[in-house]
Tab-separated table of C-alpha atoms in Angstrom:
chain	number	residue	atom	x	y	z
W	1	UNK	CA	24.615	-10.443	-12.554
W	2	UNK	CA	23.163	-6.752	-11.555
W	3	UNK	CA	20.069	-6.860	-12.968
W	4	UNK	CA	19.848	-3.302	-11.733
W	5	UNK	CA	22.770	-2.032	-12.861
W	6	UNK	CA	21.896	1.125	-15.344
W	7	UNK	CA	23.508	-0.758	-17.876
W	8	UNK	CA	21.242	-3.121	-18.058
W	9	UNK	CA	18.179	-2.536	-20.570
W	10	UNK	CA	14.987	-2.247	-18.895
W	11	UNK	CA	12.266	-4.491	-20.119
W	12	UNK	CA	9.298	-2.514	-21.609
W	13	UNK	CA	7.002	-2.462	-19.685
W	14	UNK	CA	7.458	-1.396	-15.811
W	15	UNK	CA	5.728	0.363	-13.099
W	16	UNK	CA	6.742	3.796	-12.896
W	17	UNK	CA	6.649	5.147	-9.014
W	18	UNK	CA	6.457	8.808	-8.606
W	19	UNK	CA	8.994	9.437	-5.362
W	20	UNK	CA	8.165	13.520	-5.551
W	21	UNK	CA	4.090	13.119	-5.374
W	22	UNK	CA	4.818	10.290	-2.622
W	23	UNK	CA	6.935	12.753	-0.825
W	24	UNK	CA	4.262	15.601	-1.339
W	25	UNK	CA	1.421	13.064	-0.287
W	26	UNK	CA	3.440	12.667	3.214
W	27	UNK	CA	3.284	16.760	3.511
W	28	UNK	CA	-0.131	17.083	2.790
W	29	UNK	CA	-0.842	14.184	5.343
W	30	UNK	CA	1.249	15.537	7.956
W	31	UNK	CA	0.122	19.168	7.478
W	32	UNK	CA	-3.630	18.006	8.030
W	33	UNK	CA	-2.828	15.782	10.972
W	34	UNK	CA	-2.407	17.426	14.866
W	35	UNK	CA	0.656	18.085	15.054
W	36	UNK	CA	0.812	16.052	18.408
W	37	UNK	CA	-0.213	13.000	16.803
W	38	UNK	CA	2.231	10.914	15.249
W	39	UNK	CA	2.215	8.969	11.886
W	40	UNK	CA	3.248	5.350	11.197
W	41	UNK	CA	3.636	4.580	7.553
W	42	UNK	CA	2.340	1.164	6.905
W	43	UNK	CA	5.047	-0.040	3.971
W	44	UNK	CA	3.979	-4.139	4.190
W	45	UNK	CA	3.468	-5.844	0.953
W	46	UNK	CA	6.466	-3.957	-0.148
W	47	UNK	CA	4.216	-1.236	0.755
W	48	UNK	CA	1.310	-1.567	-1.573
W	49	UNK	CA	3.332	-2.579	-4.474
W	50	UNK	CA	5.544	0.772	-4.481
W	51	UNK	CA	8.663	-0.769	-3.113
W	52	UNK	CA	9.083	-0.643	0.768
W	53	UNK	CA	12.397	0.368	1.301
W	54	UNK	CA	12.205	3.912	-0.501
W	55	UNK	CA	8.784	4.522	1.019
W	56	UNK	CA	10.169	4.040	4.298
W	57	UNK	CA	13.377	6.226	4.059
W	58	UNK	CA	10.832	9.122	2.374
W	59	UNK	CA	8.183	8.588	5.145
W	60	UNK	CA	10.619	9.055	7.739
W	61	UNK	CA	12.071	11.946	6.228
W	62	UNK	CA	8.561	13.543	6.180
W	63	UNK	CA	7.721	12.982	9.641
W	64	UNK	CA	6.777	9.537	10.036
W	65	UNK	CA	7.686	8.465	13.907
W	66	UNK	CA	7.840	4.238	12.613
W	67	UNK	CA	7.124	1.668	10.137
W	68	UNK	CA	4.640	-0.874	9.895
W	69	UNK	CA	4.797	-4.543	8.422
W	70	UNK	CA	3.464	-7.863	8.601
W	71	UNK	CA	6.130	-10.396	8.209
W	72	UNK	CA	9.640	-10.834	9.724
W	73	UNK	CA	11.258	-10.645	5.995
W	74	UNK	CA	10.345	-7.292	5.853
W	75	UNK	CA	11.313	-6.411	9.025
W	76	UNK	CA	14.744	-7.407	8.242
W	77	UNK	CA	15.042	-6.356	4.707
W	78	UNK	CA	14.317	-2.600	6.404
W	79	UNK	CA	17.136	-3.187	9.098
W	80	UNK	CA	19.264	-4.944	6.515
W	81	UNK	CA	19.269	-1.725	4.217
W	82	UNK	CA	20.071	0.956	7.773
W	83	UNK	CA	16.350	1.809	8.734
W	84	UNK	CA	17.033	2.172	12.338
W	85	UNK	CA	13.271	3.657	13.182
W	86	UNK	CA	11.180	1.610	14.963
W	87	UNK	CA	9.662	-0.905	13.105
W	88	UNK	CA	6.018	-2.431	14.451
W	89	UNK	CA	5.434	-6.348	13.283
W	90	UNK	CA	1.619	-6.172	12.830
W	91	UNK	CA	-0.253	-9.810	13.227
W	92	UNK	CA	0.909	-12.909	15.132
W	93	UNK	CA	4.513	-14.110	15.308
W	94	UNK	CA	5.566	-17.976	15.474
W	95	UNK	CA	8.011	-18.507	18.510
W	96	UNK	CA	10.897	-19.114	16.307
W	97	UNK	CA	10.703	-15.820	15.132
W	98	UNK	CA	10.603	-14.081	18.539
W	99	UNK	CA	14.744	-14.073	18.784
W	100	UNK	CA	15.062	-12.598	15.677
W	101	UNK	CA	13.015	-9.800	16.701
W	102	UNK	CA	14.600	-9.089	19.998
W	103	UNK	CA	18.095	-8.855	18.268
W	104	UNK	CA	16.972	-6.370	15.524
W	105	UNK	CA	14.807	-4.088	17.897
W	106	UNK	CA	11.727	-5.131	16.386
W	107	UNK	CA	8.557	-3.906	18.120
W	108	UNK	CA	5.976	-6.986	18.441
W	109	UNK	CA	2.362	-6.974	18.648
W	110	UNK	CA	1.654	-9.336	21.229
W	111	UNK	CA	-1.891	-10.768	21.583
W	112	UNK	CA	-1.850	-13.777	23.504
W	113	UNK	CA	-0.555	-15.400	26.610
W	114	UNK	CA	1.931	-18.143	25.211
W	115	UNK	CA	3.286	-15.154	23.050
W	116	UNK	CA	4.062	-12.973	25.897
W	117	UNK	CA	5.408	-15.408	28.230
W	118	UNK	CA	7.831	-16.512	25.409
W	119	UNK	CA	8.875	-12.637	24.097
W	120	UNK	CA	9.555	-12.379	27.913
W	121	UNK	CA	11.850	-15.284	28.079
W	122	UNK	CA	13.720	-14.745	24.931
W	123	UNK	CA	13.736	-10.978	26.008
W	124	UNK	CA	15.466	-11.602	29.610
W	125	UNK	CA	18.031	-14.015	28.246
W	126	UNK	CA	19.352	-11.197	26.037
W	127	UNK	CA	19.200	-8.488	28.824
W	128	UNK	CA	16.716	-6.407	27.178
W	129	UNK	CA	13.527	-4.900	27.934
W	130	UNK	CA	11.795	-4.675	24.794
W	131	UNK	CA	8.556	-2.679	23.776
W	132	UNK	CA	5.434	-4.499	22.857
W	133	UNK	CA	2.009	-3.246	21.524
W	134	UNK	CA	-1.208	-5.326	22.004
W	135	UNK	CA	-3.777	-5.554	19.345
W	136	UNK	CA	-7.483	-5.590	20.615
W	137	UNK	CA	-9.984	-7.316	18.545
W	138	UNK	CA	-12.752	-4.985	18.618
W	139	UNK	CA	-15.086	-6.269	16.200
W	140	UNK	CA	-13.333	-7.272	13.030
W	141	UNK	CA	-12.381	-11.150	14.207
W	142	UNK	CA	-9.104	-10.790	12.810
W	143	UNK	CA	-5.793	-10.385	14.661
W	144	UNK	CA	-6.136	-9.691	18.524
W	145	UNK	CA	-7.403	-10.365	21.959
W	146	UNK	CA	-10.885	-9.995	22.017
W	147	UNK	CA	-11.928	-6.800	24.132
W	148	UNK	CA	-13.373	-8.600	26.952
W	149	UNK	CA	-10.611	-10.512	27.654
W	150	UNK	CA	-7.817	-7.843	27.105
W	151	UNK	CA	-7.447	-6.531	30.564
W	152	UNK	CA	-6.293	-9.794	31.793
W	153	UNK	CA	-3.875	-10.021	29.195
W	154	UNK	CA	-2.526	-6.474	29.654
W	155	UNK	CA	-1.681	-7.291	33.044
W	156	UNK	CA	0.293	-10.151	32.280
W	157	UNK	CA	2.667	-7.926	30.138
W	158	UNK	CA	3.038	-5.480	32.532
W	159	UNK	CA	4.158	-8.346	35.276
W	160	UNK	CA	6.943	-9.078	33.149
W	161	UNK	CA	9.914	-7.047	33.354
W	162	UNK	CA	11.593	-7.964	30.361
W	163	UNK	CA	8.271	-6.417	28.324
W	164	UNK	CA	7.668	-3.041	28.169
W	165	UNK	CA	3.953	-2.217	27.513
W	166	UNK	CA	4.254	0.626	24.605
W	167	UNK	CA	1.330	0.887	22.442
W	168	UNK	CA	-2.634	-0.539	21.830
W	169	UNK	CA	-4.353	-0.756	18.874
W	170	UNK	CA	-7.112	-1.886	17.138
W	171	UNK	CA	-8.378	-1.984	13.326
W	172	UNK	CA	-11.817	-0.847	11.688
W	173	UNK	CA	-13.757	-3.291	9.753
W	174	UNK	CA	-15.637	-0.349	7.821
W	175	UNK	CA	-14.119	3.214	8.354
W	176	UNK	CA	-14.563	4.532	5.334
W	177	UNK	CA	-18.058	4.417	4.670
W	178	UNK	CA	-21.121	6.852	5.153
W	179	UNK	CA	-22.200	4.916	8.145
W	180	UNK	CA	-19.764	4.983	11.314
W	181	UNK	CA	-22.220	3.271	13.296
W	182	UNK	CA	-19.606	0.153	13.284
W	183	UNK	CA	-16.785	2.181	13.522
W	184	UNK	CA	-18.243	4.265	16.474
W	185	UNK	CA	-18.890	0.964	18.373
W	186	UNK	CA	-15.480	-0.132	17.786
W	187	UNK	CA	-13.775	2.851	19.528
W	188	UNK	CA	-16.359	2.571	22.304
W	189	UNK	CA	-15.192	-1.049	23.260
W	190	UNK	CA	-11.471	-0.128	22.642
W	191	UNK	CA	-12.169	2.900	25.200
W	192	UNK	CA	-13.919	0.189	27.630
W	193	UNK	CA	-10.456	-1.219	28.104
W	194	UNK	CA	-8.642	2.034	27.990
W	195	UNK	CA	-11.240	2.636	30.877
W	196	UNK	CA	-10.167	-0.535	32.754
W	197	UNK	CA	-6.583	-0.192	32.385
W	198	UNK	CA	-6.804	3.766	33.939
W	199	UNK	CA	-8.937	2.246	36.768
W	200	UNK	CA	-5.977	-0.335	37.690
W	201	UNK	CA	-3.352	2.560	37.006
W	202	UNK	CA	-1.959	1.371	33.741
W	203	UNK	CA	-1.166	4.048	31.162
W	204	UNK	CA	-0.242	3.395	27.839
W	205	UNK	CA	1.929	5.372	25.854
W	206	UNK	CA	0.534	5.103	22.404
W	207	UNK	CA	-3.051	4.436	21.751
W	208	UNK	CA	-3.548	3.680	17.424
W	209	UNK	CA	-7.125	2.963	16.317
W	210	UNK	CA	-7.072	4.642	12.541
W	211	UNK	CA	-5.912	3.394	9.100
W	212	UNK	CA	-6.205	5.851	6.257
W	213	UNK	CA	-9.919	5.812	6.329
W	214	UNK	CA	-10.006	6.568	10.290
W	215	UNK	CA	-7.647	9.071	9.662
W	216	UNK	CA	-9.796	11.289	7.084
W	217	UNK	CA	-13.087	10.534	8.805
W	218	UNK	CA	-12.884	9.802	12.503
W	219	UNK	CA	-10.824	12.784	14.264
W	220	UNK	CA	-12.167	11.838	17.477
W	221	UNK	CA	-10.276	8.387	17.074
W	222	UNK	CA	-7.124	10.011	16.057
W	223	UNK	CA	-5.480	9.324	19.587
W	224	UNK	CA	-1.868	9.299	19.848
W	225	UNK	CA	-0.850	7.988	16.085
W	226	UNK	CA	-2.732	6.982	12.837
W	227	UNK	CA	-1.383	3.994	10.579
W	228	UNK	CA	-1.603	5.781	6.676
W	229	UNK	CA	-1.024	3.080	4.265
W	230	UNK	CA	-2.823	3.454	0.598
W	231	UNK	CA	-3.834	7.038	1.614
W	232	UNK	CA	0.272	7.655	1.237
W	233	UNK	CA	0.045	6.205	-2.523
W	234	UNK	CA	-2.648	8.764	-3.530
W	235	UNK	CA	-5.555	6.348	-3.280
W	236	UNK	CA	-8.426	7.220	-1.206
W	237	UNK	CA	-9.998	4.282	0.392
W	238	UNK	CA	-13.402	4.804	-0.934
W	239	UNK	CA	-15.412	7.143	-2.789
W	240	UNK	CA	-16.939	8.691	-0.405
W	241	UNK	CA	-14.214	9.230	2.556
W	242	UNK	CA	-13.155	13.337	3.032
W	243	UNK	CA	-10.788	14.393	0.549
W	244	UNK	CA	-7.215	15.884	1.084
W	245	UNK	CA	-6.470	18.481	-2.182
W	246	UNK	CA	-3.401	17.872	-3.645
W	247	UNK	CA	-3.013	13.995	-2.961
W	248	UNK	CA	-2.262	11.910	-6.005
W	249	UNK	CA	-1.353	8.636	-7.116
W	250	UNK	CA	2.328	7.835	-6.848
W	251	UNK	CA	2.384	4.478	-8.916
W	252	UNK	CA	1.833	4.207	-12.930
W	253	UNK	CA	1.970	1.047	-14.981
W	254	UNK	CA	3.561	1.776	-18.479
W	255	UNK	CA	4.845	-0.320	-21.638
W	256	UNK	CA	6.047	0.270	-25.316
W	257	UNK	CA	4.735	-0.803	-28.340
W	258	UNK	CA	6.391	-3.773	-29.210
W	259	UNK	CA	4.891	-4.644	-32.492
W	260	UNK	CA	2.166	-3.130	-34.740
W	261	UNK	CA	-0.320	-5.484	-36.996
W	262	UNK	CA	-2.848	-4.783	-39.787
W	263	UNK	CA	-5.866	-6.675	-40.003
W	264	UNK	CA	-7.989	-7.065	-42.817
W	265	UNK	CA	-11.853	-7.733	-42.211
W	266	UNK	CA	-12.808	-11.140	-40.638
W	267	UNK	CA	-9.362	-11.434	-39.356
W	268	UNK	CA	-9.400	-12.330	-35.703
W	269	UNK	CA	-6.834	-11.151	-32.648
W	270	UNK	CA	-5.432	-13.405	-29.699
W	271	UNK	CA	-6.474	-16.576	-27.838
W	272	UNK	CA	-10.055	-17.754	-28.816
W	273	UNK	CA	-10.522	-15.522	-31.314
W	274	UNK	CA	-12.334	-13.292	-29.207
W	275	UNK	CA	-12.259	-10.000	-31.555
W	276	UNK	CA	-13.172	-10.166	-35.372
W	277	UNK	CA	-12.208	-7.228	-37.203
W	278	UNK	CA	-15.114	-6.140	-39.164
W	279	UNK	CA	-13.168	-3.356	-41.345
W	280	UNK	CA	-9.625	-2.744	-41.418
W	281	UNK	CA	-7.950	-2.297	-38.336
W	282	UNK	CA	-4.573	-1.553	-36.812
W	283	UNK	CA	-3.218	-3.254	-33.730
W	284	UNK	CA	-0.511	-2.092	-31.564
W	285	UNK	CA	0.686	-5.297	-29.183
W	286	UNK	CA	1.992	-4.124	-25.595
W	287	UNK	CA	4.276	-6.450	-24.110
W	288	UNK	CA	2.348	-6.670	-20.661
W	289	UNK	CA	-0.384	-9.342	-19.564
W	290	UNK	CA	-1.560	-11.526	-16.945
W	291	UNK	CA	1.606	-13.234	-15.792
W	292	UNK	CA	2.291	-9.523	-14.760
W	293	UNK	CA	-0.753	-8.568	-12.967
W	294	UNK	CA	-3.178	-7.202	-15.775
W	295	UNK	CA	-6.852	-8.583	-15.399
W	296	UNK	CA	-7.586	-11.428	-17.417
W	297	UNK	CA	-10.102	-9.601	-19.818
W	298	UNK	CA	-11.629	-10.177	-23.262
W	299	UNK	CA	-12.407	-7.017	-25.275
W	300	UNK	CA	-12.573	-4.609	-21.931
W	301	UNK	CA	-10.283	-1.935	-20.689
W	302	UNK	CA	-7.498	-0.563	-23.090
W	303	UNK	CA	-4.249	2.012	-22.642
W	304	UNK	CA	-3.482	5.663	-23.292
W	305	UNK	CA	-1.031	6.115	-26.351
W	306	UNK	CA	-0.316	9.824	-27.582
W	307	UNK	CA	-3.047	11.205	-25.154
W	308	UNK	CA	-6.120	8.766	-26.400
W	309	UNK	CA	-7.607	5.921	-25.505
W	310	UNK	CA	-6.933	2.630	-27.379
W	311	UNK	CA	-9.569	-0.066	-26.445
W	312	UNK	CA	-8.194	-3.577	-25.712
W	313	UNK	CA	-9.435	-6.468	-28.321
W	314	UNK	CA	-9.104	-9.795	-27.967
W	315	UNK	CA	-7.870	-11.538	-24.983
W	316	UNK	CA	-5.226	-11.277	-22.480
W	317	UNK	CA	-1.951	-13.273	-22.681
W	318	UNK	CA	0.277	-14.046	-19.885
W	319	UNK	CA	3.157	-11.612	-21.628
W	320	UNK	CA	0.957	-9.652	-24.136
W	321	UNK	CA	-2.177	-7.673	-24.965
W	322	UNK	CA	-3.596	-6.023	-27.634
W	323	UNK	CA	-5.091	-2.551	-28.063
W	324	UNK	CA	-6.824	-0.842	-31.204
W	325	UNK	CA	-4.867	2.018	-32.213
W	326	UNK	CA	-6.341	2.525	-35.826
W	327	UNK	CA	-7.978	5.826	-34.926
W	328	UNK	CA	-4.156	7.018	-33.848
W	329	UNK	CA	-2.520	6.921	-36.914
W	330	UNK	CA	0.818	8.235	-35.141
W	331	UNK	CA	1.113	5.543	-32.978
W	332	UNK	CA	4.530	4.048	-33.622
W	333	UNK	CA	6.962	1.013	-32.520
W	334	UNK	CA	8.185	1.552	-29.295
W	335	UNK	CA	5.858	4.364	-28.272
W	336	UNK	CA	5.117	4.792	-24.871
W	337	UNK	CA	1.702	3.364	-23.662
W	338	UNK	CA	-0.374	4.315	-20.284
W	339	UNK	CA	-1.805	1.179	-18.824
W	340	UNK	CA	-2.430	2.821	-15.509
W	341	UNK	CA	-1.808	6.385	-14.561
W	342	UNK	CA	-2.503	9.839	-16.680
W	343	UNK	CA	-1.170	10.650	-19.981
W	344	UNK	CA	-1.939	14.293	-21.130
W	345	UNK	CA	-5.595	15.390	-20.414
W	346	UNK	CA	-6.637	11.390	-19.932
W	347	UNK	CA	-6.361	8.802	-17.204
W	348	UNK	CA	-6.705	4.954	-16.396
W	349	UNK	CA	-7.250	5.086	-12.383
W	350	UNK	CA	-6.644	2.444	-10.084
W	351	UNK	CA	-10.502	2.345	-9.547
W	352	UNK	CA	-10.897	1.603	-13.336
W	353	UNK	CA	-8.395	-1.369	-12.797
W	354	UNK	CA	-10.188	-2.968	-10.068
W	355	UNK	CA	-13.610	-2.594	-11.974
W	356	UNK	CA	-11.730	-4.877	-14.881
W	357	UNK	CA	-10.612	-7.111	-11.998
W	358	UNK	CA	-13.811	-7.392	-10.087
W	359	UNK	CA	-11.598	-6.277	-7.138
W	360	UNK	CA	-10.236	-3.629	-4.481
W	361	UNK	CA	-7.781	-0.941	-5.044
W	362	UNK	CA	-5.643	-2.654	-2.515
W	363	UNK	CA	-5.678	-5.671	-4.614
W	364	UNK	CA	-4.595	-4.049	-8.156
W	365	UNK	CA	-1.500	-2.144	-6.257
W	366	UNK	CA	-0.361	-5.171	-4.699
W	367	UNK	CA	-0.594	-7.326	-7.689
W	368	UNK	CA	1.493	-6.127	-10.029
W	369	UNK	CA	4.234	-8.606	-9.944
W	370	UNK	CA	8.035	-8.229	-9.512
W	371	UNK	CA	9.102	-9.214	-12.779
W	372	UNK	CA	7.474	-5.575	-13.943
W	373	UNK	CA	10.484	-3.785	-12.747
W	374	UNK	CA	10.133	-0.742	-11.221
W	375	UNK	CA	10.989	2.821	-12.051
W	376	UNK	CA	11.079	5.365	-9.640
W	377	UNK	CA	11.386	8.863	-11.024
W	378	UNK	CA	11.339	11.989	-8.994
W	379	UNK	CA	13.230	11.189	-6.111
W	380	UNK	CA	16.371	13.282	-6.086
W	381	UNK	CA	17.119	15.902	-3.077
W	382	UNK	CA	16.719	18.627	-5.629
W	383	UNK	CA	12.946	17.588	-6.170
W	384	UNK	CA	12.651	17.348	-2.383
W	385	UNK	CA	14.028	20.892	-1.697
W	386	UNK	CA	11.982	22.142	-4.518
W	387	UNK	CA	8.537	20.574	-3.022
W	388	UNK	CA	9.372	22.121	0.185
W	389	UNK	CA	9.739	25.657	-1.187
W	390	UNK	CA	6.319	25.134	-3.169
W	391	UNK	CA	3.184	26.504	-1.431
W	392	UNK	CA	0.664	23.595	-0.565
W	393	UNK	CA	-3.181	23.833	-1.337
W	394	UNK	CA	-5.137	25.288	1.723
């Protein structure tokens, strides 16, 4: 059965992805970035929950030179859908993955000697010279070769005829806070490696250090390319990093009122009876719950209905949450409610959701489950043309 058919009814709870805003954000990012600096669009984890294929296509149309993902499955999904642009696989690869990477022209991060040798063998057997990037661990202690050991690994890559050293990268542990001390230390460690390579006559075509926070606040680290993830989706990585006027959130989460209950004083709402009415109340049930990724809270948060805030009451269920619409008498069955996003003059931001979840905006975006189907809007060519004509803020 084709659940994506236009004839199959959409569940009355969904994530809404504004592809027009995504395109606009990318235009603003590209305009803010020096012309010589390339842009890699990070589309891992379904592009932070926004839909990797749509995001990759639009990013490439708007000037991104490549796409970054984390898993072989993510990369193959893009290739199977016809994405032919360079795709960089971040992190580490198992040896069993390498033949797939070579066969489908995926660019691999190689960060340790065994991977270098194994990839070189696979590439030679296929009669190819494959591009690779090396990640330099400059202080975050995650993936990558330690900066003090990087020269030897890079020399080994250069000695393999079937490999082509295309890029070198690092990743900031804290680029979006006011204190840039550690970020600048990481830059200096990376530059130590680059200086050592220069002494040996080794030149790397593409240096890339910056994530979204680095792109915004560390222009001296832009180098040849920056990697933008969350910023494309209209979310700034911290409250103190630089702003680009016009950037707007791409994702909203919405639901329709599926039931309305009337409460008399003393009656309760939900599991655990966490809310008891002290006066006559009118309660709207929204068919979305913690099974969809909403935080499992009690009597916290709410939804926007008819441009007004309706407070959440009781505890969240797997498939339902309840909001008090006593002060919104116009609320009726199947009216649209906004769980995250804007309605009228009111907005529930991803940061508001992060506070409920006790987490960060990145987790909120990626936690909405796929059973909460995506509805893409403003994705037509006409929208693209109209936006291209619209003047951007200076």
